Amino acid sequence: MPLSHSLNVIFGAAAVSGAGVRRDRRRLLVLFLLPTLVMAIVGFAMGGYSSASFEVGLVDRANTSESRALAAALVSNERYQIRDYTNEERLKLAVFRGRMNAGILIPPGWHGDQNLVVYLSSASAGAAIMRAGINTELSRMARGGQPFEIPIRYPAGGHAGVPRLGFAYTAPANLVLFVMVTGFVSALTILQLRESGISRRLLAAPRRTWELLAMLAIAPAQQMIAQAVFMIVAARFFFGIHWGDTVGLVLTTAAVTSLGVAIVLLMGTVFRTRQQATALGPWIAVSIGMLGGCMWPLEVVPPFMKTLARLSPASWAMDAYLGLIFDHATFSEIAPDIAMVFAFAAVIATAGIVRLRPQLSR
């Protein structure tokens, strides 16, 4: 059978699958709207746009050279955005409601030798970092020169640079998570073929095995690619996320979608019924995502959990995406992480293919 005919069959199956998804509004909701809503809600909970800077309110009742010097130092710090307040109660309310990450009250007659009142929200992910930054500026003023070094250490030996918070963290986290969710749920396709008996007729037809596997993979693959591209574009235009190196972004996303397709091939042989796929699939994906850092930064987990996270392909994908976004890494720097995601996908897909043919023939 000529290759062109095989490709026509595969592309025809892809067109039919795409048309079916476009007609299914509930499917479109799960693929596109739900991930964006989760990205927005969790992103705001983690600090919103504060990954780039912290909002700091300032009430200066001293108006001394020292208080003005402190304000100028905070303004010059690229991590802070300073807003002047004239009322202490309004400042406290802004911190309480989350509009400000911190509030500083400089008392009358302050000359740098007295304590300051600093309001911080205990629910803020950056509260400890804010406190360290303010202490740094005060120590510099007290010494009249270089500030004290106030190192920030994570129990798991994590990242000590720009805080990984807000939309810049939840955008890649939800991309990885929802592609895996789509992979687990898309195992329904294989289950439907088995239950309807169509799989046996396909195997009996004069088709090569790779053609059948391609037809099974093409439908979820195009859904995951569309989902990933949509989330990348939405995060860029609605949340201002800069995804970094284009080559690294494309290959990381290709690795993640390959992982999703591999999950389809394996879980289509593991789940016995469609009810299992829809009920258990999302929970398994969420569990893998939690282990891999899709719910919270791995910097905050105990060391043994950070080690255990290496067993989750999500952790390697997250390392690649976060390296691109926060560290401005090049492709060569994240290539080992991408290779690990592809390796996970290859192992999972191989296991699925080995189990697939005998099950489809039943």
C-alpha positions as MATLAB code, in Angstrom:
seq = 'MPLSHSLNVIFGAAAVSGAGVRRDRRRLLVLFLLPTLVMAIVGFAMGGYSSASFEVGLVDRANTSESRALAAALVSNERYQIRDYTNEERLKLAVFRGRMNAGILIPPGWHGDQNLVVYLSSASAGAAIMRAGINTELSRMARGGQPFEIPIRYPAGGHAGVPRLGFAYTAPANLVLFVMVTGFVSALTILQLRESGISRRLLAAPRRTWELLAMLAIAPAQQMIAQAVFMIVAARFFFGIHWGDTVGLVLTTAAVTSLGVAIVLLMGTVFRTRQQATALGPWIAVSIGMLGGCMWPLEVVPPFMKTLARLSPASWAMDAYLGLIFDHATFSEIAPDIAMVFAFAAVIATAGIVRLRPQLSR';
ca = [
       0.000    0.000    0.000;
       1.571    3.345   -1.013;
       2.603    5.732    1.736;
       0.445    8.529    0.303;
      -2.673    6.404    0.734;
      -1.756    5.634    4.342;
      -1.218    9.321    5.049;
      -4.574   10.170    3.469;
      -6.268    7.700    5.791;
      -4.505    9.126    8.856;
      -5.241   12.742    7.906;
      -8.843   11.801    7.222;
      -9.135   10.329   10.705;
      -7.626   13.529   12.117;
     -10.148   15.682   10.241;
     -13.076   13.610   11.471;
     -11.783   13.768   15.045;
     -11.275   17.543   14.886;
     -14.773   18.085   13.540;
     -16.208   15.955   16.345;
     -14.399   17.963   19.022;
     -15.547   21.276   17.543;
     -19.168   20.110   17.751;
     -18.800   19.039   21.384;
     -19.176   22.225   23.434;
     -18.511   20.457   26.704;
     -15.247   19.132   25.311;
     -14.231   22.608   24.158;
     -15.022   23.937   27.626;
     -12.742   21.377   29.279;
      -9.964   21.859   26.733;
      -9.787   25.644   26.679;
     -11.951   27.576   29.131;
     -11.422   25.489   32.283;
      -7.585   25.576   32.180;
      -7.641   29.347   31.642;
      -9.993   29.899   34.575;
      -7.872   27.711   36.847;
      -4.745   29.537   35.696;
      -6.341   32.888   36.557;
      -7.783   31.869   39.931;
      -4.693   30.067   41.207;
      -2.440   32.739   39.720;
      -4.201   35.467   41.690;
      -4.035   33.307   44.819;
      -0.259   32.970   44.361;
       0.258   36.704   43.982;
      -1.024   37.496   40.503;
       1.462   39.725   38.736;
       3.723   39.923   41.797;
       6.207   37.553   40.201;
       7.691   40.607   38.524;
       7.428   43.033   41.452;
       5.932   43.500   44.901;
       3.398   46.256   45.603;
       4.429   48.196   48.706;
       2.369   50.924   50.348;
       4.212   53.680   52.228;
       2.996   56.201   54.812;
       5.807   58.681   55.571;
       4.918   60.696   58.655;
       8.532   61.653   59.337;
       9.489   63.394   56.093;
      13.116   63.392   57.186;
      16.175   62.898   55.028;
      16.400   59.324   56.340;
      12.783   58.507   55.527;
      13.145   59.972   52.036;
      16.355   57.978   51.552;
      14.543   54.762   52.533;
      11.698   55.526   50.133;
      14.176   56.270   47.330;
      16.026   53.009   47.996;
      12.811   51.013   47.811;
      11.749   52.797   44.620;
      15.101   52.032   42.971;
      14.699   48.319   43.738;
      13.233   46.732   40.621;
      11.433   44.158   42.755;
       9.234   46.823   44.419;
       6.532   49.120   43.187;
       5.917   51.863   45.752;
       2.586   53.596   46.299;
       2.307   56.519   48.711;
      -0.505   56.554   51.249;
      -1.555   59.347   53.610;
      -3.825   57.292   55.838;
      -2.677   54.360   57.965;
      -6.098   52.696   58.028;
      -6.314   52.717   54.249;
      -2.836   51.216   54.083;
      -3.772   48.395   56.460;
      -6.979   47.733   54.530;
      -5.065   47.555   51.229;
      -2.677   44.957   52.682;
      -5.555   43.002   54.229;
      -7.426   42.874   50.902;
      -4.322   41.846   48.981;
      -3.924   45.030   46.921;
      -0.551   45.608   48.572;
       2.020   42.929   49.404;
       3.270   45.042   52.308;
       2.686   48.348   54.042;
       5.362   50.485   55.730;
       4.523   53.121   58.331;
       7.355   55.582   59.072;
       6.600   57.303   62.412;
       7.143   61.024   63.058;
      10.720   61.956   63.896;
      12.188   58.827   62.382;
      15.910   59.156   61.611;
      16.793   55.574   60.808;
      17.500   54.594   64.393;
      13.999   53.432   65.335;
      11.883   50.435   64.468;
       9.384   50.633   61.664;
       5.827   49.335   61.584;
       5.504   46.953   58.632;
       2.200   45.328   57.717;
       2.425   41.965   55.995;
      -0.280   39.480   55.109;
       0.338   36.067   56.637;
      -1.332   34.562   53.551;
       1.105   36.239   51.157;
       3.574   33.876   49.522;
       6.155   36.661   49.384;
       5.846   37.936   52.980;
       9.193   36.497   54.093;
      10.921   37.884   51.021;
       9.383   41.315   51.590;
      10.558   41.364   55.180;
      14.084   40.368   54.174;
      14.179   43.083   51.519;
      13.088   45.824   53.907;
      15.607   44.663   56.499;
      18.282   44.790   53.828;
      17.578   48.443   53.059;
      17.507   49.358   56.760;
      20.802   47.594   57.379;
      22.381   49.455   54.466;
      21.245   52.763   55.931;
      22.511   51.823   59.400;
      25.931   50.909   58.044;
      26.071   53.825   55.617;
      27.192   51.578   52.807;
      26.710   48.014   51.673;
      23.657   46.185   53.033;
      23.856   43.084   55.135;
      23.604   39.876   53.172;
      20.293   38.228   54.039;
      20.356   34.926   52.185;
      17.112   33.067   51.582;
      17.383   29.303   51.834;
      14.812   26.673   50.988;
      14.685   23.380   52.885;
      14.757   21.414   49.644;
      17.743   23.292   48.251;
      15.559   25.168   45.818;
      15.712   28.291   43.725;
      16.964   31.426   45.451;
      16.507   33.988   42.673;
      13.354   35.799   41.599;
      10.364   34.380   43.550;
       8.488   31.859   41.440;
       4.990   33.144   42.086;
       1.837   34.323   40.348;
       0.777   33.733   36.780;
       4.338   33.043   35.635;
       4.221   29.887   37.761;
       0.608   28.792   37.265;
       0.690   29.178   33.463;
       3.219   26.381   32.796;
       1.905   24.378   35.755;
      -1.614   24.277   34.335;
      -0.350   23.617   30.823;
       1.477   20.502   31.997;
      -1.370   19.426   34.270;
      -4.213   19.788   31.778;
      -2.326   18.136   28.932;
      -1.892   15.126   31.213;
      -5.578   15.276   32.206;
      -6.506   15.306   28.514;
      -4.256   12.286   27.997;
      -5.934   10.252   30.714;
      -9.452   11.190   29.623;
      -8.675   10.622   25.920;
      -8.081    6.950   26.714;
     -11.856    6.830   26.178;
     -11.165    6.639   22.438;
      -9.419    3.286   22.730;
     -12.007    1.970   25.176;
     -14.813    2.894   22.788;
     -13.074    1.047   19.957;
     -12.710   -2.047   22.128;
     -16.287   -2.005   23.413;
     -17.839   -1.404   19.972;
     -15.778   -4.108   18.239;
     -14.461   -1.626   15.667;
     -10.902   -2.346   16.786;
     -11.196   -5.985   15.722;
     -12.450   -4.966   12.276;
      -9.591   -2.454   11.923;
      -7.045   -5.139   12.778;
      -8.635   -7.500   10.270;
      -8.436   -4.859    7.533;
      -5.314   -4.661    5.336;
      -3.713   -1.986    7.446;
      -0.283   -1.918    8.943;
       0.062   -1.656   12.703;
       1.705    1.764   12.588;
      -1.300    3.133   10.676;
      -3.685    2.008   13.411;
      -1.447    3.449   16.125;
      -1.172    6.730   14.216;
      -4.961    6.957   13.899;
      -5.335    6.328   17.630;
      -2.725    8.952   18.494;
      -3.599   11.694   16.024;
      -6.900   12.700   17.611;
      -5.635   13.306   21.174;
      -2.389   14.753   19.813;
      -4.119   17.521   17.884;
      -6.338   18.284   20.883;
      -3.317   18.599   23.180;
      -1.398   20.733   20.696;
      -4.359   23.085   20.309;
      -4.820   23.191   24.086;
      -1.136   23.925   24.755;
      -0.900   26.622   22.068;
      -4.080   28.268   23.348;
      -2.763   28.348   26.926;
       0.596   29.747   25.834;
      -1.056   32.515   23.798;
      -3.645   33.264   26.505;
      -0.953   33.481   29.183;
       1.069   35.824   26.990;
      -1.707   38.248   26.079;
      -3.922   38.126   29.176;
      -1.318   37.616   31.933;
       1.826   39.050   30.343;
       3.890   35.849   30.542;
       7.129   35.892   28.552;
       7.867   32.271   27.707;
      11.507   32.836   26.802;
      13.554   31.048   24.143;
      11.304   30.039   21.239;
      13.161   26.827   20.376;
      13.132   25.738   24.011;
       9.422   26.557   24.320;
       8.486   24.616   21.175;
      10.504   21.532   22.108;
       9.314   21.536   25.735;
       5.706   21.745   24.561;
       6.357   18.991   22.015;
       7.746   16.810   24.804;
       4.712   17.484   27.013;
       2.241   16.663   24.233;
       4.228   13.501   23.419;
       3.867   12.547   27.059;
       0.116   13.127   26.840;
      -0.202   10.899   23.754;
       1.865    8.192   25.447;
      -0.526    8.307   28.419;
      -3.429    7.742   26.025;
      -1.823    4.617   24.554;
      -1.016    3.133   27.958;
      -4.148    4.056   29.901;
      -6.334    2.829   27.059;
      -5.042   -0.627   28.004;
      -5.135   -0.107   31.785;
      -8.655    1.230   32.217;
     -11.319   -1.418   31.745;
     -14.368    0.811   31.290;
     -15.118    4.351   30.138;
     -16.387    5.135   33.629;
     -12.944    4.366   35.054;
     -11.301    6.708   32.560;
     -13.586    9.635   33.341;
     -13.682    9.061   37.108;
     -10.098    8.043   37.860;
      -8.130    9.617   35.011;
      -8.244   13.266   36.179;
      -7.376   12.289   39.761;
      -4.346   10.276   38.641;
      -3.196   13.212   36.501;
      -3.641   15.622   39.414;
      -1.654   13.289   41.692;
       1.225   13.136   39.203;
       1.026   16.907   38.812;
       1.089   17.471   42.581;
       4.162   15.274   42.908;
       5.859   17.130   40.053;
       5.230   20.674   41.296;
       2.151   21.691   39.315;
       0.329   22.723   42.502;
       3.131   24.385   44.466;
       6.841   25.132   43.983;
       9.080   22.205   44.852;
      11.256   24.648   46.807;
       8.769   24.535   49.683;
       8.521   20.746   50.029;
      10.757   18.563   52.244;
      13.924   17.146   50.668;
      12.559   13.602   50.378;
       9.540   14.922   48.428;
      11.819   16.842   46.096;
      13.744   13.622   45.442;
      10.519   11.681   44.938;
       9.318   14.329   42.473;
      12.006   13.207   40.028;
       9.816   10.146   39.403;
       7.134   12.399   37.943;
       7.591   13.557   34.333;
       5.755   16.745   35.332;
       8.720   17.847   37.466;
      11.089   17.719   34.487;
       8.627   19.594   32.283;
       8.161   22.226   34.997;
      11.923   22.644   35.357;
      12.177   23.337   31.629;
       9.302   25.841   31.535;
      10.375   27.637   34.724;
      13.933   27.837   33.462;
      12.685   29.560   30.303;
      10.387   31.979   32.124;
      12.315   32.895   35.270;
      15.959   32.218   34.407;
      15.817   33.143   30.686;
      17.496   29.822   29.965;
      18.539   28.826   26.471;
      17.547   25.589   24.788;
      20.907   23.988   25.554;
      20.447   24.701   29.262;
      17.053   22.993   29.492;
      17.836   20.237   26.960;
      18.403   17.614   29.714;
      14.963   18.322   31.162;
      13.332   18.071   27.728;
      15.180   14.828   27.051;
      13.861   13.353   30.306;
      10.264   14.205   29.378;
      10.737   12.558   25.974;
      12.290    9.545   27.731;
       9.260    9.206   30.023;
       6.995    9.486   26.978;
       8.950    6.801   25.099;
       8.824    4.342   28.002;
       5.110    4.909   28.616;
       4.263    4.684   24.901;
       6.275    1.480   24.490;
       4.436   -0.127   27.387;
       1.126    0.953   25.872;
       1.946   -0.344   22.381;
       3.075   -3.729   23.731;
      -0.241   -4.118   25.571;
      -2.434   -2.516   22.916;
      -2.647   -4.963   20.011;
      -3.682   -8.063   21.994;
      -6.330   -6.062   23.835;
      -7.759   -4.490   20.687;
      -8.117   -7.937   19.088;
     -10.345   -9.211   21.910;
];
